[in-house]
Every structure is written in C-alpha cells, then in structure tokens.
CSV table of C-alpha atoms and ligand atoms in Angstrom, one decimal:
chain,number,residue,atom,x,y,z
T,1,MET,CA,130.9,-55.9,-58.5
T,2,ALA,CA,131.7,-59.6,-60.0
T,3,ASN,CA,129.0,-62.1,-59.9
T,4,LYS,CA,130.6,-64.9,-57.7
T,5,ASN,CA,128.3,-67.5,-59.0
T,6,GLU,CA,129.8,-67.0,-62.3
T,7,LYS,CA,133.5,-66.8,-61.3
T,8,TYR,CA,133.0,-70.2,-59.5
T,9,LYS,CA,130.9,-71.5,-62.4
T,10,ILE,CA,132.6,-74.4,-64.0
T,11,LYS,CA,131.3,-76.1,-67.0
T,12,HIS,CA,132.9,-79.3,-67.3
T,13,PHE,CA,135.1,-80.8,-64.6
T,14,PRO,CA,138.1,-82.7,-66.3
T,15,LYS,CA,137.6,-86.5,-66.2
T,16,GLN,CA,140.1,-87.5,-63.3
T,17,SER,CA,140.6,-90.1,-60.7
T,18,GLN,CA,143.4,-91.1,-58.0
T,19,PRO,CA,143.2,-93.8,-55.4
T,20,ALA,CA,141.7,-92.7,-52.1
T,21,PRO,CA,142.3,-90.5,-50.0
T,22,GLY,CA,143.4,-88.2,-53.0
T,23,LEU,CA,145.8,-85.2,-52.9
T,24,GLN,CA,144.2,-82.0,-53.7
T,25,ASN,CA,147.7,-80.9,-55.5
T,26,ARG,CA,147.1,-83.3,-58.1
T,27,MET,CA,143.4,-82.2,-59.0
T,28,SER,CA,142.4,-80.4,-62.1
T,29,PRO,CA,141.2,-77.7,-61.3
T,30,ILE,CA,142.9,-77.2,-57.9
T,31,PRO,CA,140.0,-76.4,-55.3
T,32,ASP,CA,139.7,-73.0,-53.9
T,33,ASP,CA,141.3,-73.0,-50.5
T,34,GLY,CA,140.7,-69.4,-49.9
T,35,ALA,CA,144.3,-69.0,-48.8
T,36,ALA,CA,144.4,-66.0,-51.2
T,37,SER,CA,140.8,-64.6,-50.7
T,38,TYR,CA,139.6,-65.3,-47.3
T,39,ILE,CA,139.4,-62.0,-44.9
T,40,GLY,CA,140.0,-62.4,-41.3
T,41,HIS,CA,138.2,-60.2,-38.7
T,42,ASP,CA,139.9,-61.5,-35.6
T,43,ARG,CA,136.8,-63.4,-35.0
T,44,LEU,CA,138.7,-66.6,-33.4
T,45,LYS,CA,141.8,-64.3,-32.0
T,46,HIS,CA,143.4,-66.2,-29.1
T,47,LYS,CA,141.5,-69.7,-30.0
T,48,LYS,CA,142.9,-73.0,-30.4
T,49,ALA,CA,141.6,-75.3,-32.9
T,50,LEU,CA,142.0,-79.2,-33.6
T,51,ILE,CA,140.9,-80.2,-37.1
T,52,THR,CA,140.7,-83.5,-38.5
T,53,GLY,CA,140.6,-84.0,-42.4
T,54,GLY,CA,142.7,-80.6,-42.6
T,55,ASP,CA,144.9,-81.3,-45.1
T,56,SER,CA,142.7,-80.8,-48.1
T,57,GLY,CA,138.9,-79.9,-49.3
T,58,ILE,CA,137.0,-78.3,-47.0
T,59,GLY,CA,138.8,-79.2,-43.5
T,60,ARG,CA,142.0,-77.4,-45.4
T,61,ALA,CA,139.6,-74.2,-46.3
T,62,VAL,CA,138.6,-74.1,-42.6
T,63,ALA,CA,142.3,-74.5,-41.2
T,64,ILE,CA,143.0,-71.5,-43.4
T,65,ALA,CA,140.1,-69.5,-42.5
T,66,TYR,CA,140.8,-70.1,-39.0
T,67,ALA,CA,144.4,-69.0,-39.2
T,68,HIS,CA,143.0,-66.0,-41.1
T,69,GLU,CA,140.9,-65.2,-38.0
T,70,GLY,CA,143.5,-65.7,-35.4
T,71,ALA,CA,143.3,-69.3,-34.3
T,72,ASP,CA,146.1,-71.8,-33.6
T,73,ILE,CA,145.8,-75.1,-35.4
T,74,VAL,CA,146.3,-78.9,-34.8
T,75,LEU,CA,145.6,-80.5,-37.8
T,76,ASN,CA,145.1,-83.9,-38.6
T,77,TYR,CA,145.3,-86.1,-42.2
T,78,LEU,CA,146.4,-89.6,-43.2
T,79,PRO,CA,150.1,-90.0,-43.8
T,80,GLU,CA,149.8,-90.1,-47.5
T,81,GLU,CA,148.3,-87.1,-47.4
T,82,ALA,CA,151.6,-85.5,-46.3
T,83,SER,CA,152.2,-83.1,-49.1
T,84,ASP,CA,148.7,-81.6,-49.1
T,85,ALA,CA,149.4,-81.0,-45.3
T,86,GLN,CA,153.0,-79.4,-45.6
T,87,GLU,CA,151.5,-76.8,-48.2
T,88,VAL,CA,148.5,-75.9,-45.4
T,89,GLN,CA,151.2,-75.6,-42.9
T,90,GLY,CA,153.3,-73.1,-45.0
T,91,ILE,CA,149.9,-71.2,-45.6
T,92,ILE,CA,149.4,-71.0,-42.0
T,93,GLU,CA,153.0,-70.0,-40.7
T,94,SER,CA,153.0,-67.4,-43.3
T,95,LEU,CA,149.7,-65.9,-41.7
T,96,GLY,CA,151.6,-65.6,-38.4
T,97,GLN,CA,149.8,-68.8,-36.6
T,98,GLN,CA,150.9,-71.8,-35.1
T,99,ILE,CA,150.2,-75.1,-36.6
T,100,LYS,CA,151.4,-78.8,-35.5
T,101,LEU,CA,150.7,-81.5,-38.2
T,102,VAL,CA,149.6,-84.8,-36.5
T,103,PRO,CA,149.0,-87.6,-39.0
T,104,GLY,CA,147.2,-90.7,-38.2
T,105,ASP,CA,144.2,-93.1,-38.8
T,106,LEU,CA,141.1,-92.2,-37.1
T,107,LYS,CA,139.7,-95.8,-37.4
T,108,SER,CA,142.0,-96.7,-34.5
T,109,GLU,CA,140.7,-95.7,-31.1
T,110,SER,CA,144.0,-95.3,-29.6
T,111,PHE,CA,144.9,-93.0,-32.4
T,112,ASN,CA,142.2,-90.8,-31.5
T,113,GLN,CA,143.6,-90.6,-27.9
T,114,LYS,CA,147.0,-89.8,-29.0
T,115,LEU,CA,145.8,-87.2,-31.5
T,116,VAL,CA,144.1,-85.4,-28.3
T,117,ASN,CA,147.1,-86.0,-26.3
T,118,GLU,CA,149.5,-84.2,-29.0
T,119,ALA,CA,147.0,-81.4,-29.5
T,120,VAL,CA,146.7,-80.8,-25.8
T,121,ALA,CA,150.6,-80.7,-25.3
T,122,PHE,CA,150.7,-77.9,-28.3
T,123,LEU,CA,147.7,-75.9,-27.8
T,124,GLY,CA,146.9,-76.4,-24.1
T,125,ASP,CA,143.1,-76.5,-24.1
T,126,ILE,CA,140.9,-76.9,-27.1
T,127,ASN,CA,138.3,-74.2,-27.8
T,128,VAL,CA,137.2,-75.5,-31.2
T,129,LEU,CA,137.0,-79.4,-32.3
T,130,VAL,CA,136.0,-79.5,-35.9
T,131,LEU,CA,135.4,-83.2,-37.1
T,132,VAL,CA,135.9,-83.0,-41.0
T,133,ALA,CA,137.3,-86.2,-41.8
T,134,GLY,CA,135.2,-88.6,-43.9
T,135,LYS,CA,135.2,-91.7,-46.1
T,136,GLN,CA,133.1,-92.0,-49.1
T,137,GLN,CA,133.0,-94.8,-51.5
T,138,ALA,CA,130.5,-95.2,-54.3
T,139,GLU,CA,129.3,-98.7,-54.7
T,140,ILE,CA,125.9,-99.1,-57.0
T,141,ASP,CA,124.9,-102.5,-55.8
T,142,ILE,CA,124.7,-103.6,-52.1
T,143,THR,CA,126.0,-107.4,-53.1
T,144,ASN,CA,129.2,-105.7,-53.7
T,145,LEU,CA,129.5,-103.5,-50.6
T,146,SER,CA,132.2,-105.2,-48.5
T,147,THR,CA,132.0,-105.6,-44.8
T,148,GLN,CA,135.5,-104.0,-44.9
T,149,GLN,CA,134.2,-101.1,-46.6
T,150,LEU,CA,131.0,-100.9,-44.3
T,151,THR,CA,133.3,-101.1,-41.3
T,152,ASP,CA,135.9,-98.6,-42.5
T,153,THR,CA,133.1,-95.9,-43.7
T,154,TYR,CA,131.1,-96.3,-39.9
T,155,ALA,CA,134.8,-96.2,-38.1
T,156,THR,CA,136.0,-93.2,-40.0
T,157,ASN,CA,132.8,-91.2,-40.0
T,158,VAL,CA,130.8,-92.4,-36.5
T,159,PHE,CA,133.0,-94.2,-34.4
T,160,SER,CA,136.0,-92.0,-34.6
T,161,LEU,CA,133.4,-88.9,-34.0
T,162,VAL,CA,132.6,-90.8,-30.5
T,163,TRP,CA,136.5,-91.6,-29.6
T,164,LEU,CA,137.6,-88.3,-30.4
T,165,ILE,CA,134.8,-86.3,-28.6
T,166,LYS,CA,135.6,-88.4,-25.6
T,167,ALA,CA,139.2,-88.1,-25.6
T,168,ALA,CA,138.9,-84.2,-26.0
T,169,LEU,CA,136.1,-83.4,-23.4
T,170,PRO,CA,138.3,-83.2,-20.6
T,171,HIS,CA,140.4,-80.4,-22.5
T,172,LEU,CA,137.4,-78.4,-23.6
T,173,PRO,CA,136.6,-75.6,-21.3
T,174,PRO,CA,133.2,-73.5,-20.9
T,175,ASN,CA,132.4,-71.5,-24.3
T,176,SER,CA,134.0,-74.5,-26.5
T,177,SER,CA,132.4,-75.4,-29.9
T,178,ILE,CA,132.4,-78.9,-31.3
T,179,ILE,CA,131.7,-78.8,-35.2
T,180,THR,CA,130.8,-82.1,-37.0
T,181,THR,CA,130.3,-82.5,-40.8
T,182,ASN,CA,127.1,-84.3,-42.1
T,183,SER,CA,126.0,-83.9,-45.6
T,184,ILE,CA,123.0,-83.6,-47.8
T,185,GLN,CA,123.2,-87.0,-48.0
T,186,ALA,CA,121.8,-87.3,-44.6
T,187,ASP,CA,118.5,-86.1,-45.9
T,188,GLN,CA,118.5,-86.8,-49.8
T,189,PRO,CA,120.8,-90.3,-50.0
T,190,SER,CA,121.9,-91.2,-53.5
T,191,SER,CA,121.4,-94.7,-54.2
T,192,PHE,CA,125.1,-95.4,-54.3
T,193,LEU,CA,126.0,-94.3,-51.2
T,194,VAL,CA,124.1,-96.4,-48.6
T,195,ASP,CA,127.0,-96.7,-46.3
T,196,TYR,CA,128.1,-93.3,-46.4
T,197,ALA,CA,124.8,-91.9,-46.4
T,198,GLY,CA,123.7,-93.7,-43.2
T,199,THR,CA,126.7,-92.4,-41.5
T,200,LYS,CA,126.1,-88.6,-42.2
T,201,ALA,CA,122.4,-89.0,-40.8
T,202,ALA,CA,124.2,-90.8,-38.0
T,203,ILE,CA,126.4,-87.6,-37.5
T,204,LYS,CA,123.4,-85.3,-37.8
T,205,ASN,CA,121.3,-87.1,-35.3
T,206,MET,CA,124.5,-87.5,-33.2
T,207,THR,CA,125.2,-83.7,-32.9
T,208,ILE,CA,121.6,-82.9,-31.2
T,209,SER,CA,122.1,-85.6,-28.8
T,210,LEU,CA,125.6,-84.3,-27.6
T,211,ALA,CA,124.5,-80.4,-28.1
T,212,LYS,CA,121.8,-81.7,-25.2
T,213,GLN,CA,124.5,-83.8,-23.2
T,214,PHE,CA,126.9,-80.8,-23.3
T,215,SER,CA,125.0,-77.9,-22.5
T,216,ASN,CA,125.3,-77.6,-18.9
T,217,ARG,CA,129.1,-77.9,-19.5
T,218,GLY,CA,128.9,-74.5,-21.7
T,219,ILE,CA,130.2,-76.6,-25.0
T,220,ARG,CA,127.9,-76.0,-28.1
T,221,VAL,CA,127.6,-78.8,-30.7
T,222,ASN,CA,126.8,-78.1,-34.3
T,223,SER,CA,127.2,-79.1,-37.8
T,224,ILE,CA,127.4,-78.3,-41.3
T,225,SER,CA,125.8,-79.9,-44.1
T,226,PRO,CA,127.5,-79.4,-47.2
T,227,GLY,CA,126.2,-80.0,-50.8
T,228,PRO,CA,128.5,-80.9,-53.7
T,229,ILE,CA,132.1,-79.6,-53.1
T,230,TRP,CA,134.9,-80.0,-55.4
T,231,THR,CA,137.5,-81.9,-53.4
T,232,PRO,CA,139.6,-85.0,-53.7
T,233,LEU,CA,137.0,-87.1,-51.8
T,234,GLN,CA,135.1,-86.8,-55.0
T,235,ILE,CA,137.6,-87.8,-57.4
T,236,SER,CA,138.9,-90.6,-55.7
T,237,GLY,CA,135.8,-92.8,-55.4
T,238,GLY,CA,133.6,-90.9,-53.7
T,239,GLN,CA,131.5,-90.0,-56.8
T,240,LEU,CA,130.7,-92.5,-59.9
T,241,PRO,CA,133.5,-91.4,-62.4
T,242,GLU,CA,130.7,-90.6,-65.0
T,243,ASN,CA,129.3,-87.9,-62.8
T,244,ILE,CA,132.4,-86.3,-62.3
T,245,PRO,CA,132.4,-83.9,-65.4
T,246,ASN,CA,128.8,-82.6,-64.4
T,247,PHE,CA,129.7,-82.3,-60.8
T,248,GLY,CA,127.2,-80.2,-59.1
T,249,GLN,CA,125.4,-78.9,-62.2
T,250,SER,CA,121.7,-79.8,-60.8
T,251,THR,CA,122.1,-77.5,-57.8
T,252,PRO,CA,119.5,-74.4,-58.3
T,253,LEU,CA,123.0,-72.3,-58.5
T,254,GLY,CA,124.1,-74.6,-61.4
T,255,ARG,CA,127.5,-75.7,-60.1
T,256,ALA,CA,129.7,-77.4,-57.6
T,257,GLY,CA,130.6,-75.3,-54.4
T,258,GLN,CA,134.4,-74.6,-53.7
T,259,PRO,CA,135.9,-75.8,-50.4
T,260,ALA,CA,136.4,-71.9,-49.7
T,261,GLU,CA,132.7,-71.6,-49.7
T,262,LEU,CA,132.2,-73.3,-46.3
T,263,ALA,CA,134.6,-71.4,-44.4
T,264,GLY,CA,132.4,-68.8,-43.3
T,265,ALA,CA,130.0,-71.2,-41.9
T,266,TYR,CA,132.7,-72.8,-39.7
T,267,VAL,CA,134.2,-69.9,-38.7
T,268,PHE,CA,130.6,-68.2,-37.5
T,269,LEU,CA,129.8,-71.9,-35.5
T,270,ALA,CA,133.2,-71.6,-33.9
T,271,SER,CA,133.0,-67.7,-32.8
T,272,ASP,CA,131.4,-66.4,-29.8
T,273,GLU,CA,128.8,-64.8,-32.3
T,274,SER,CA,126.7,-68.3,-32.4
T,275,ASN,CA,126.6,-68.3,-28.8
T,276,TYR,CA,123.1,-69.0,-28.5
T,277,ILE,CA,123.0,-71.6,-31.2
T,278,THR,CA,123.3,-75.5,-30.6
T,279,GLY,CA,122.0,-78.8,-32.1
T,280,GLU,CA,121.7,-77.2,-35.5
T,281,SER,CA,122.8,-78.1,-38.9
T,282,ILE,CA,123.7,-75.3,-41.7
T,283,LYS,CA,123.2,-76.3,-45.1
T,284,VAL,CA,126.0,-75.2,-47.6
T,285,THR,CA,124.3,-76.7,-50.6
T,286,GLY,CA,124.1,-74.3,-53.5
T,287,GLY,CA,120.4,-74.5,-52.7
T,288,LEU,CA,119.5,-78.0,-52.9
H,1,LIG,P1,138.7,-84.4,-48.8
H,1,LIG,O1,139.3,-85.8,-49.1
H,1,LIG,O2,139.6,-83.2,-48.7
H,1,LIG,O3,138.9,-84.6,-47.0
H,1,LIG,C1,138.3,-85.8,-46.3
H,1,LIG,C2,139.4,-85.9,-45.4
H,1,LIG,O4,139.1,-87.2,-44.6
H,1,LIG,C3,140.9,-86.5,-46.1
H,1,LIG,O5,141.3,-85.5,-46.2
H,1,LIG,C4,141.6,-87.1,-45.2
H,1,LIG,O6,142.6,-86.6,-44.3
H,1,LIG,C5,140.3,-87.7,-44.1
H,1,LIG,N1,140.5,-89.0,-43.8
H,1,LIG,C6,139.9,-90.1,-44.3
H,1,LIG,N2,139.7,-91.3,-43.7
H,1,LIG,C7,140.6,-90.8,-42.5
H,1,LIG,C8,140.9,-92.0,-41.6
H,1,LIG,N3,140.9,-93.1,-41.8
H,1,LIG,N4,141.9,-91.2,-40.5
H,1,LIG,C9,142.0,-90.1,-40.8
H,1,LIG,N5,141.6,-89.1,-41.6
H,1,LIG,C10,140.8,-89.5,-42.6
H,1,LIG,O7,137.0,-84.4,-48.9
H,1,LIG,P2,135.9,-83.4,-48.4
H,1,LIG,O8,134.9,-83.2,-49.5
H,1,LIG,O9,136.7,-82.0,-48.1
H,1,LIG,O10,135.5,-83.9,-47.2
H,1,LIG,C11,135.7,-83.3,-46.1
H,1,LIG,C12,134.2,-83.6,-45.1
H,1,LIG,O11,133.1,-83.2,-45.8
H,1,LIG,C13,134.1,-85.2,-45.2
H,1,LIG,O12,133.4,-85.7,-44.2
H,1,LIG,C14,132.7,-85.3,-46.3
H,1,LIG,O13,131.8,-86.5,-46.0
H,1,LIG,C15,132.0,-84.1,-46.4
H,1,LIG,N6,131.0,-83.9,-47.0
H,1,LIG,C16,131.7,-83.4,-48.4
H,1,LIG,C17,130.9,-83.3,-49.6
H,1,LIG,C18,131.7,-82.9,-50.8
H,1,LIG,O14,130.8,-82.6,-51.8
H,1,LIG,N7,133.0,-82.8,-51.1
H,1,LIG,C19,129.8,-83.2,-49.2
H,1,LIG,C20,129.0,-83.6,-48.1
H,1,LIG,C21,130.0,-83.6,-47.1
H,2,LIG,MG1,142.8,-84.9,-48.3
C-alpha cells in the first residue's frame, strides 16, 4: 500500500504570494481538496450544512467531503473569491447534492444575519454550522500592527463567530453540531501572529463555553485545531514569505498537511458518531 505521508511530502514549495484573501486556483501546487480521493459513506445523509470560508483550503475540502457524505450545502466566502467558489459548486453538483453560494463579508454583523436568512430559505433547518473563515496576516513587530488589522482580525475570527451563531441558533434543531476552527497557534503562538494567535485561543475557549450553554438544547459545539496546512491563507500574507519554501517541514511528520486531510475530522464532528463529544478540540497537526 502507498505511504500517504510520502505521497503528500513536498520538499520545497515554490516561492509565491498573492494579495489576501488569495485564490486556490492560482497556487502552485494546487492544494488537494479531496474531490478525487474522498470516499463517502452516507454519514451525513439528509443533513444540511452552512460552511464559511468554503471556497478554498480547509473549508472547501470540508464542503466537498460533506457532499460526498450526502449533505446539502450553503457556502460563504468573500466576493473576490468567486472563481474558487464556482469550482466548488461544480464539484458538489456533480456529486448530486444541492449547493447555494452566498458571498459576503462576515465582518459585518448584518451580513451574518443575511447569510443565515439565505441559508434557511435554501436548506430549511441547519444541522451543521461549520465556521472555517479566518483572517491571518503576519506582522513581525507590534509597533507596526495597525488598529485596522487588529479589528479586522478580531471581527472576522471572533466577533463573526458570535454573530453567526446568534443568528443561526433558532434554526439549529436538537442533534445539530457547531464546529469552529482554531489553530495550533492557540497553544503555540508564533511571535509574528500576535493578533491572529489570540483570536484562535479565544475561539478554542468560546467553544467550551458554548458547548456548556447549548447542552440542554441538544446542540454540540466542537473545534478543529489545524497545524500547517497548504492553503491560500498562508501565501497571501499569513506566513512570512521566507517561510513558504519550508512550510510545515518542522512537524514530526516532516511536511505540511493538505486540506483533504482535515475533512475526516470535520465529518466525524458533524456526524451522529460523535454524539457524546462536546466542548472538544481535535488536533490535526502532523504531530505538533
Ligand atoms: P483559506 O484562505 O483557504 O480560507 C480562509 C477563508 O476565510 C477564505 O477562503 C475566505 O473565504 C474566508 N474569509 C476571510 N475573511 C473573511 C471575511 N471577512 N468574510 C468572509 N469570509 C472571510 O485558508 P485556510 O487555511 O483553509 O483557512 C481556514 C481556517 O483554518 C481559518 O480559520 C484558519 O485560521 C484556520 N487554520 C489554518 C491553518 C493553515 O495552516 N492553513 C492552520 C490553523 C488554522
Ligand atoms: Mg479562499
């Protein structure tokens, strides 16, 4: 049997950069979204999922895996990412599942309500709310960390989480699952990610309070903690440019992860198989 660790081992990523948020279809190599490799087992049959950050990277791999597992999807992303999102739409429709694209900026509280309204109009109830969207911009010196970046990072990563969950709550029936996305940065912050790493620690912490708050509603709240994953976030300012060629090499598995390698954990937390798990964070970090 092929060694998957070898299959995904990339010795040096080509130097590259794009303006944020970046497009997956312009990356080299293009991240593996699992469209060709993920095998579904009806784990999410008849479930309805609202996924943010679903055009690219981890959110895209989650959307594709969920469709392979039988779920219908509403996908949020930024308007400038339309070309990536349309690819995801094509893949999901080819799998015979329903998808609606709802572009828009999660930094706006009113957009979060609009997103939920559109999702409910398309899906009915929401069984799985998957919060993947995130902003990460490296800044080596705190004296250069602008108030604009600080507020944008917190609004995207933390405030929108509260706004979207508040708006969605009336539409989440018992047995629903909310899945947030934190990071290895929540526990092992890099010197150049002061704002971002703090938001990820907040997300991990909020996941636990919300799990307790929603337990009597039968809604579970869990989180995924990714390590270094090859996505547009990293080559559009998330990482220092000089770190791109060796990105992920220092993990125990000796390589960066691919978005497709996150999908199984998000499927598990969405499925009834994780019925007794709430307030938990699952690391997918190559051993970090
Ligand atoms: P990505 O660039 O593919 O996904 C991030 C998405 O966030 C974008 O596609 C965009 O649609 C969305 N987004 C950003 N700002 C937004 C806004 N204001 N409104 C709406 N959408 C917005 O990169 P990714 O690495 O797949 O990131 C997904 C999540 O994984 C993020 O929360 C990120 O913090 C987290 N994460 C990534 C890594 C990694 O190494 N790639 C590691 C740990 C955690
Ligand atoms: Mg994107």
